[in-house]
Amino acid sequence: MLDQAKEQIASHLGVRVEQIYPVSNLQTGYALGVQGLMGLDSTLFYSAVDRSEIYALAKENRSERIPVSLAGIVDYPQGEPKDVLSWQWVNGETGVLAGNPGNFQGKTFVDATAVSTLRQLPENWSTALWDSITWQGPASLAIFALKDSSIWTNPLPHTSPGLEELSFSVPLTVASAIALEAHQSDYTAAENLMRSKNEGIRKFLAAEIGDVDIAGNLDSTLPHLLSFSILYADAKIVQDELEAAGFAVDSGSACGSANMEPSHVLAAMGLLTHGNVRMTIRLEHTDQILDNFLSHLKRIVDELRR
Amino acid sequence: MGLLCPIPIIQLAQALRENDQVLLLSDDPATFSDLQAWARMTENTYKQLSGSEFLVTKGVDN
């Protein structure tokens, strides 16, 4: 049963079954993916929009942070064969897709934790990590992939050289394989529909609300994710008022968070860090639901700006 | 000082309506990144004088 689930997962993620290892948490996956590639004299290149787990690993290693443009474009270095690149495929906060890591000479860790659809890994990948919750699978399950064990050493405490000691839940792996299969067929069928909904929301924000800083453009982002920041609006109030109207959204603004620090992703891209709203467009969001959401949003912003 | 986002930027925009230059003092950690985006969106200019001091000028430099 486990073998079958792993076969299913591997085929949906576009890797070979012997290359994947379920792991019970993302932190372990990041350590395996990045630290396992690092040698004594390696430099870890990572982008300013990488996740906090990568920032933490960068602190422990010789590292160089690469800036990101307003459009989310990263100018990847060439590096040397001993170096490691953390390449974030999709930014989970903004939905912005990264450009190809191109000519990087070293080893590449692919952070695919915001990727749920079947996409071809870049040719020069070395390790990769997916998060099961991205395809509505169970939490506490990540999928780590290792292309070729000859360029990798196990960074975790271990008694045997391979990865057979990794702990993970078999039932969660089976559940995740089922969820992945369902998600990918639904997503593929609905991708164009979600893109047109995303486009409709973008047009409304620009025309009806105005002074809204939207992350990325329609072609450079995944269609189901949308992040925008509303000038002169307090994200916490927007969030609370939307919730009162029955809509749950997330925010990367400091005023919407407990730690009072704005999202490092918004700041790194030079996007407005206040008034931020992050939304996920789902298949069940009909035009009527989205129209209702947008009219509530407009009312809330009009009141705040008055 | 002591005000959190988005209040410093709201007060800045209000002050800039009546003045061509405004000195913004803000110790909110979000102000620096916010100011960059605000200047781009509203086509105004700013210069950081110190960690918490910014000189904001109406319009874009020629």
Short mmCIF file of C-alpha atoms in Angstrom, two decimals:
data_model
loop_
_atom_site.label_atom_id
_atom_site.label_comp_id
_atom_site.label_asym_id
_atom_site.label_seq_id
_atom_site.Cartn_x
_atom_site.Cartn_y
_atom_site.Cartn_z
CA MET A 1 0.00 0.00 0.00
CA LEU A 2 2.85 2.36 0.88
CA ASP A 3 4.69 1.43 -2.30
CA GLN A 4 1.61 2.17 -4.35
CA ALA A 5 1.12 5.54 -2.62
CA LYS A 6 4.75 6.46 -3.22
CA GLU A 7 4.44 5.44 -6.89
CA GLN A 8 1.39 7.68 -7.24
CA ILE A 9 3.05 10.63 -5.52
CA ALA A 10 6.25 10.28 -7.55
CA SER A 11 4.42 10.13 -10.85
CA HIS A 12 2.32 13.20 -9.99
CA LEU A 13 5.41 15.16 -8.92
CA GLY A 14 7.39 14.12 -11.98
CA VAL A 15 10.17 12.19 -10.21
CA ARG A 16 11.14 8.52 -9.92
CA VAL A 17 9.76 6.56 -6.97
CA GLU A 18 13.20 5.67 -5.65
CA GLN A 19 13.98 9.40 -5.45
CA ILE A 20 11.24 10.32 -2.95
CA TYR A 21 11.08 10.07 0.84
CA PRO A 22 8.05 11.08 2.91
CA VAL A 23 9.09 13.04 6.02
CA SER A 24 7.00 14.01 9.01
CA ASN A 25 7.76 17.73 9.03
CA LEU A 26 8.97 20.51 6.78
CA GLN A 27 11.91 21.50 8.98
CA THR A 28 13.42 18.05 8.51
CA GLY A 29 12.82 18.34 4.78
CA TYR A 30 14.59 21.71 4.59
CA ALA A 31 17.57 20.36 6.56
CA LEU A 32 17.79 17.32 4.24
CA GLY A 33 17.34 19.41 1.12
CA VAL A 34 19.78 22.21 1.85
CA GLN A 35 22.21 21.06 4.53
CA GLY A 36 22.66 17.70 2.85
CA LEU A 37 24.11 19.43 -0.21
CA MET A 38 26.43 21.79 1.66
CA GLY A 39 30.13 21.03 1.80
CA LEU A 40 32.67 22.72 4.06
CA ASP A 41 33.50 25.41 1.53
CA SER A 42 30.07 25.80 -0.10
CA THR A 43 28.19 29.08 -0.27
CA LEU A 44 24.41 28.92 0.00
CA PHE A 45 22.72 31.35 -2.39
CA TYR A 46 19.14 32.13 -1.51
CA SER A 47 16.63 34.77 -2.48
CA ALA A 48 15.22 37.52 -0.30
CA VAL A 49 11.73 36.02 -0.68
CA ASP A 50 12.74 32.55 0.55
CA ARG A 51 10.97 31.11 3.57
CA SER A 52 12.12 31.66 7.15
CA GLU A 53 13.42 28.06 7.27
CA ILE A 54 15.92 28.97 4.52
CA TYR A 55 16.86 32.19 6.33
CA ALA A 56 17.59 30.07 9.41
CA LEU A 57 19.79 27.67 7.42
CA ALA A 58 21.55 30.62 5.76
CA LYS A 59 22.53 31.91 9.19
CA GLU A 60 24.25 28.62 9.99
CA ASN A 61 26.20 28.49 6.73
CA ARG A 62 28.32 30.71 4.53
CA SER A 63 25.59 32.35 2.48
CA GLU A 64 24.62 35.13 0.13
CA ARG A 65 21.16 36.60 -0.17
CA ILE A 66 20.04 37.54 -3.71
CA PRO A 67 17.73 40.56 -4.09
CA VAL A 68 14.37 40.30 -5.84
CA SER A 69 12.77 42.80 -8.24
CA LEU A 70 9.30 44.29 -7.88
CA ALA A 71 8.01 41.66 -10.31
CA GLY A 72 9.59 38.93 -8.16
CA ILE A 73 12.44 38.28 -10.59
CA VAL A 74 15.65 36.93 -9.09
CA ASP A 75 18.95 37.36 -10.91
CA TYR A 76 20.51 33.97 -10.13
CA PRO A 77 24.30 33.80 -9.86
CA GLN A 78 26.46 31.27 -11.72
CA GLY A 79 28.16 30.06 -8.56
CA GLU A 80 30.73 27.28 -8.52
CA PRO A 81 30.23 23.49 -8.53
CA LYS A 82 30.69 23.40 -4.72
CA ASP A 83 27.93 25.98 -4.13
CA VAL A 84 24.25 25.45 -3.36
CA LEU A 85 21.25 27.41 -4.62
CA SER A 86 17.94 27.46 -2.80
CA TRP A 87 15.48 27.95 -5.66
CA GLN A 88 11.95 28.79 -4.63
CA TRP A 89 9.70 27.56 -7.41
CA VAL A 90 6.60 29.48 -6.36
CA ASN A 91 6.33 32.02 -3.58
CA GLY A 92 3.57 30.82 -1.29
CA GLU A 93 2.63 34.32 -0.14
CA THR A 94 2.31 36.01 -3.50
CA GLY A 95 1.89 33.10 -5.91
CA VAL A 96 4.71 34.52 -8.05
CA LEU A 97 6.50 31.87 -10.15
CA ALA A 98 10.29 32.04 -10.20
CA GLY A 99 12.31 32.23 -13.38
CA ASN A 100 14.49 29.26 -14.26
CA PRO A 101 17.68 28.93 -12.17
CA GLY A 102 19.42 28.81 -15.54
CA ASN A 103 23.16 28.64 -15.53
CA PHE A 104 23.84 27.91 -11.87
CA GLN A 105 26.93 25.69 -11.77
CA GLY A 106 26.40 24.21 -8.30
CA LYS A 107 23.75 22.03 -6.69
CA THR A 108 20.14 23.21 -6.61
CA PHE A 109 17.60 22.68 -3.85
CA VAL A 110 14.08 23.19 -5.23
CA ASP A 111 11.67 24.60 -2.67
CA ALA A 112 8.40 23.30 -4.11
CA THR A 113 6.45 23.72 -0.87
CA ALA A 114 3.95 26.02 -2.60
CA VAL A 115 3.67 23.89 -5.74
CA SER A 116 0.70 21.58 -6.06
CA THR A 117 0.38 21.11 -9.78
CA LEU A 118 2.26 18.88 -12.11
CA ARG A 119 5.18 20.91 -13.39
CA GLN A 120 8.50 19.76 -14.70
CA LEU A 121 11.36 20.20 -12.25
CA PRO A 122 14.27 22.20 -13.67
CA GLU A 123 16.84 19.91 -15.26
CA ASN A 124 19.61 20.79 -12.82
CA TRP A 125 17.71 19.96 -9.61
CA SER A 126 19.57 18.11 -6.85
CA THR A 127 17.04 17.96 -4.02
CA ALA A 128 13.41 19.09 -3.76
CA LEU A 129 10.72 19.48 -1.12
CA TRP A 130 6.93 19.52 -1.39
CA ASP A 131 4.33 20.14 1.32
CA SER A 132 1.32 17.82 1.36
CA ILE A 133 -1.08 20.55 2.56
CA THR A 134 -0.52 22.39 -0.74
CA TRP A 135 -2.68 19.76 -2.46
CA GLN A 136 -5.12 19.64 0.46
CA GLY A 137 -3.42 16.52 1.74
CA PRO A 138 -2.74 15.96 5.44
CA ALA A 139 -0.46 18.31 7.39
CA SER A 140 2.63 16.83 9.04
CA LEU A 141 3.75 15.28 5.80
CA ALA A 142 6.34 16.59 3.39
CA ILE A 143 7.86 14.88 0.39
CA PHE A 144 11.61 15.11 0.06
CA ALA A 145 13.28 14.14 -3.23
CA LEU A 146 16.92 13.38 -3.84
CA LYS A 147 18.09 13.11 -7.43
CA ASP A 148 21.40 11.41 -6.88
CA SER A 149 22.78 10.35 -3.51
CA SER A 150 26.41 10.71 -4.62
CA ILE A 151 26.29 14.50 -4.19
CA TRP A 152 24.55 14.41 -0.83
CA THR A 153 25.34 13.51 2.79
CA ASN A 154 22.74 12.90 5.47
CA PRO A 155 22.85 15.96 7.78
CA LEU A 156 20.63 14.35 10.45
CA PRO A 157 21.86 12.15 13.29
CA HIS A 158 21.88 8.64 11.81
CA THR A 159 23.38 5.20 12.20
CA SER A 160 23.08 4.09 8.56
CA PRO A 161 24.07 6.21 5.55
CA GLY A 162 20.73 6.05 3.72
CA LEU A 163 17.37 7.58 4.53
CA GLU A 164 15.61 4.43 5.74
CA GLU A 165 15.59 5.75 9.34
CA LEU A 166 13.40 8.76 8.49
CA SER A 167 10.18 8.66 10.43
CA PHE A 168 6.85 9.32 8.73
CA SER A 169 3.29 8.14 8.93
CA VAL A 170 2.23 5.48 6.41
CA PRO A 171 -1.53 6.32 6.66
CA LEU A 172 -0.80 10.01 6.06
CA THR A 173 1.33 9.13 3.03
CA VAL A 174 -1.50 7.05 1.59
CA ALA A 175 -4.01 9.84 2.30
CA SER A 176 -1.69 12.36 0.72
CA ALA A 177 -1.36 10.30 -2.47
CA ILE A 178 -5.16 10.16 -2.81
CA ALA A 179 -5.47 13.90 -2.15
CA LEU A 180 -2.75 14.69 -4.68
CA GLU A 181 -4.45 12.69 -7.41
CA ALA A 182 -7.82 14.37 -6.77
CA HIS A 183 -6.27 17.82 -6.52
CA GLN A 184 -4.29 17.58 -9.72
CA SER A 185 -7.21 16.45 -11.83
CA ASP A 186 -9.48 19.16 -10.33
CA TYR A 187 -6.83 21.84 -10.69
CA THR A 188 -5.95 21.02 -14.27
CA ALA A 189 -9.62 21.13 -15.24
CA ALA A 190 -10.21 24.43 -13.48
CA GLU A 191 -6.94 26.29 -14.08
CA ASN A 192 -8.34 28.49 -16.87
CA LEU A 193 -11.46 29.24 -14.86
CA MET A 194 -9.40 30.28 -11.82
CA ARG A 195 -7.20 32.42 -14.05
CA SER A 196 -10.21 34.29 -15.37
CA LYS A 197 -11.54 34.80 -11.82
CA ASN A 198 -8.12 36.05 -10.75
CA GLU A 199 -8.10 38.46 -13.70
CA GLY A 200 -11.57 39.71 -12.78
CA ILE A 201 -10.48 40.45 -9.20
CA ARG A 202 -7.34 42.26 -10.41
CA LYS A 203 -9.43 44.44 -12.74
CA PHE A 204 -11.91 45.25 -9.98
CA LEU A 205 -9.14 46.22 -7.53
CA ALA A 206 -7.55 48.57 -10.08
CA ALA A 207 -10.76 50.13 -11.39
CA GLU A 208 -13.12 50.17 -8.40
CA ILE A 209 -10.84 50.46 -5.37
CA GLY A 210 -7.68 52.05 -6.78
CA ASP A 211 -4.25 52.55 -5.21
CA VAL A 212 -3.85 48.80 -4.76
CA ASP A 213 -0.41 47.22 -5.08
CA ILE A 214 -0.89 43.75 -6.59
CA ALA A 215 1.93 41.19 -6.40
CA GLY A 216 3.08 39.98 -9.82
CA ASN A 217 0.94 39.89 -12.93
CA LEU A 218 -1.52 37.33 -14.19
CA ASP A 219 1.07 35.49 -16.27
CA SER A 220 3.76 35.34 -13.59
CA THR A 221 1.61 33.97 -10.75
CA LEU A 222 -0.32 30.80 -9.98
CA PRO A 223 -3.98 31.48 -10.79
CA HIS A 224 -5.39 30.44 -7.40
CA LEU A 225 -3.19 32.76 -5.30
CA LEU A 226 -3.54 36.52 -5.08
CA SER A 227 -1.79 38.99 -2.81
CA PHE A 228 -2.58 42.71 -2.88
CA SER A 229 -1.96 45.69 -0.59
CA ILE A 230 -4.47 48.50 -0.22
CA LEU A 231 -2.96 51.94 0.30
CA TYR A 232 -4.02 53.72 3.52
CA ALA A 233 -5.96 50.69 4.80
CA ASP A 234 -5.29 48.89 8.07
CA ALA A 235 -5.01 45.18 7.23
CA LYS A 236 -6.27 44.12 10.65
CA ILE A 237 -9.50 46.10 10.24
CA VAL A 238 -9.97 44.83 6.67
CA GLN A 239 -9.42 41.25 7.86
CA ASP A 240 -11.81 41.61 10.80
CA GLU A 241 -14.55 43.27 8.74
CA LEU A 242 -14.24 40.67 6.00
CA GLU A 243 -14.46 37.93 8.60
CA ALA A 244 -17.60 39.51 10.02
CA ALA A 245 -19.04 39.32 6.49
CA GLY A 246 -18.09 35.64 6.28
CA PHE A 247 -14.79 35.79 4.38
CA ALA A 248 -11.48 34.49 5.71
CA VAL A 249 -8.34 36.08 4.29
CA ASP A 250 -4.74 36.12 5.43
CA SER A 251 -2.40 39.10 5.62
CA GLY A 252 1.33 39.79 5.45
CA SER A 253 1.01 43.22 7.05
CA ALA A 254 2.52 44.05 10.42
CA CYS A 255 -0.80 45.51 11.55
CA GLY A 256 -2.41 42.15 10.83
CA SER A 257 0.22 40.07 12.61
CA ALA A 258 1.19 39.42 16.19
CA ASN A 259 4.91 40.13 15.79
CA MET A 260 4.46 43.69 14.43
CA GLU A 261 6.94 42.98 11.62
CA PRO A 262 5.68 43.16 8.05
CA SER A 263 6.14 40.20 5.70
CA HIS A 264 9.77 40.00 4.58
CA VAL A 265 8.48 38.86 1.18
CA LEU A 266 6.47 42.06 0.57
CA ALA A 267 9.37 44.18 1.85
CA ALA A 268 11.94 42.36 -0.30
CA MET A 269 9.85 42.85 -3.45
CA GLY A 270 9.29 46.53 -2.60
CA LEU A 271 5.53 46.01 -2.37
CA LEU A 272 3.36 48.00 0.01
CA THR A 273 3.53 46.26 3.37
CA HIS A 274 0.39 47.70 4.95
CA GLY A 275 -3.18 46.87 3.97
CA ASN A 276 -2.13 43.47 2.66
CA VAL A 277 -4.68 40.80 1.84
CA ARG A 278 -3.78 37.28 0.73
CA MET A 279 -6.51 35.21 -0.80
CA THR A 280 -6.86 31.74 -2.23
CA ILE A 281 -9.31 31.28 -5.08
CA ARG A 282 -11.05 27.93 -4.84
CA LEU A 283 -13.17 26.02 -7.30
CA GLU A 284 -16.26 26.48 -5.15
CA HIS A 285 -15.96 30.29 -5.31
CA THR A 286 -18.73 31.15 -7.72
CA ASP A 287 -18.94 34.53 -9.47
CA GLN A 288 -21.67 35.45 -7.01
CA ILE A 289 -19.46 34.70 -4.00
CA LEU A 290 -16.55 36.66 -5.47
CA ASP A 291 -18.78 39.64 -6.40
CA ASN A 292 -20.11 39.65 -2.85
CA PHE A 293 -16.57 39.51 -1.45
CA LEU A 294 -15.42 42.40 -3.64
CA SER A 295 -18.38 44.61 -2.81
CA HIS A 296 -17.73 44.08 0.92
CA LEU A 297 -14.05 44.85 0.38
CA LYS A 298 -14.88 48.05 -1.48
CA ARG A 299 -17.28 49.18 1.25
CA ILE A 300 -14.68 48.51 3.97
CA VAL A 301 -11.91 50.36 2.12
CA ASP A 302 -14.19 53.31 1.26
CA GLU A 303 -15.06 53.67 4.95
CA LEU A 304 -11.40 53.43 6.02
CA ARG A 305 -10.28 56.02 3.49
CA ARG A 306 -13.07 58.49 4.28
CA MET B 1 6.79 58.24 16.75
CA GLY B 2 5.11 55.33 18.49
CA LEU B 3 2.51 54.94 15.74
CA LEU B 4 2.10 51.74 13.78
CA CYS B 5 1.27 51.02 10.14
CA PRO B 6 -0.58 52.37 8.27
CA ILE B 7 -0.91 55.50 10.44
CA PRO B 8 2.54 57.03 9.69
CA ILE B 9 1.85 56.79 5.93
CA ILE B 10 -1.69 58.16 6.28
CA GLN B 11 -0.44 61.13 8.32
CA LEU B 12 2.40 61.66 5.85
CA ALA B 13 -0.05 61.83 2.92
CA GLN B 14 -2.23 64.30 4.84
CA ALA B 15 0.76 66.51 5.71
CA LEU B 16 2.02 66.46 2.13
CA ARG B 17 -1.28 67.88 0.88
CA GLU B 18 -0.47 71.20 2.55
CA ASN B 19 3.33 71.12 2.33
CA ASP B 20 5.88 70.47 -0.39
CA GLN B 21 8.26 68.80 2.04
CA VAL B 22 7.58 66.80 5.17
CA LEU B 23 9.99 65.39 7.75
CA LEU B 24 8.69 61.97 8.78
CA LEU B 25 9.82 60.55 12.10
CA SER B 26 8.73 56.95 12.59
CA ASP B 27 10.04 54.11 14.70
CA ASP B 28 7.56 51.62 13.22
CA PRO B 29 9.64 48.80 11.66
CA ALA B 30 7.23 48.69 8.70
CA THR B 31 7.69 52.34 7.72
CA PHE B 32 10.89 51.97 5.69
CA SER B 33 9.58 49.30 3.33
CA ASP B 34 6.16 50.95 3.25
CA LEU B 35 7.62 54.32 2.30
CA GLN B 36 9.41 52.86 -0.74
CA ALA B 37 6.18 51.41 -2.10
CA TRP B 38 4.16 54.51 -1.21
CA ALA B 39 6.65 56.78 -3.05
CA ARG B 40 6.47 54.55 -6.13
CA MET B 41 2.66 54.38 -6.12
CA THR B 42 2.02 58.08 -5.44
CA GLU B 43 5.01 59.39 -7.43
CA ASN B 44 6.65 61.23 -4.57
CA THR B 45 10.28 61.18 -3.40
CA TYR B 46 11.95 60.50 -0.06
CA LYS B 47 15.42 60.47 1.43
CA GLN B 48 16.35 58.55 4.56
CA LEU B 49 18.21 60.88 6.93
CA SER B 50 18.69 58.36 9.74
CA GLY B 51 17.16 55.07 10.91
CA SER B 52 13.87 56.71 11.78
CA GLU B 53 13.98 60.06 9.92
CA PHE B 54 12.85 60.53 6.34
CA LEU B 55 12.63 63.72 4.29
CA VAL B 56 9.70 63.40 1.92
CA THR B 57 9.30 65.70 -1.09
CA LYS B 58 6.21 66.13 -3.23
CA GLY B 59 6.65 64.88 -6.80
CA VAL B 60 9.46 63.03 -8.53
CA ASP B 61 13.03 64.37 -8.85
CA ASN B 62 13.99 65.58 -12.33
#
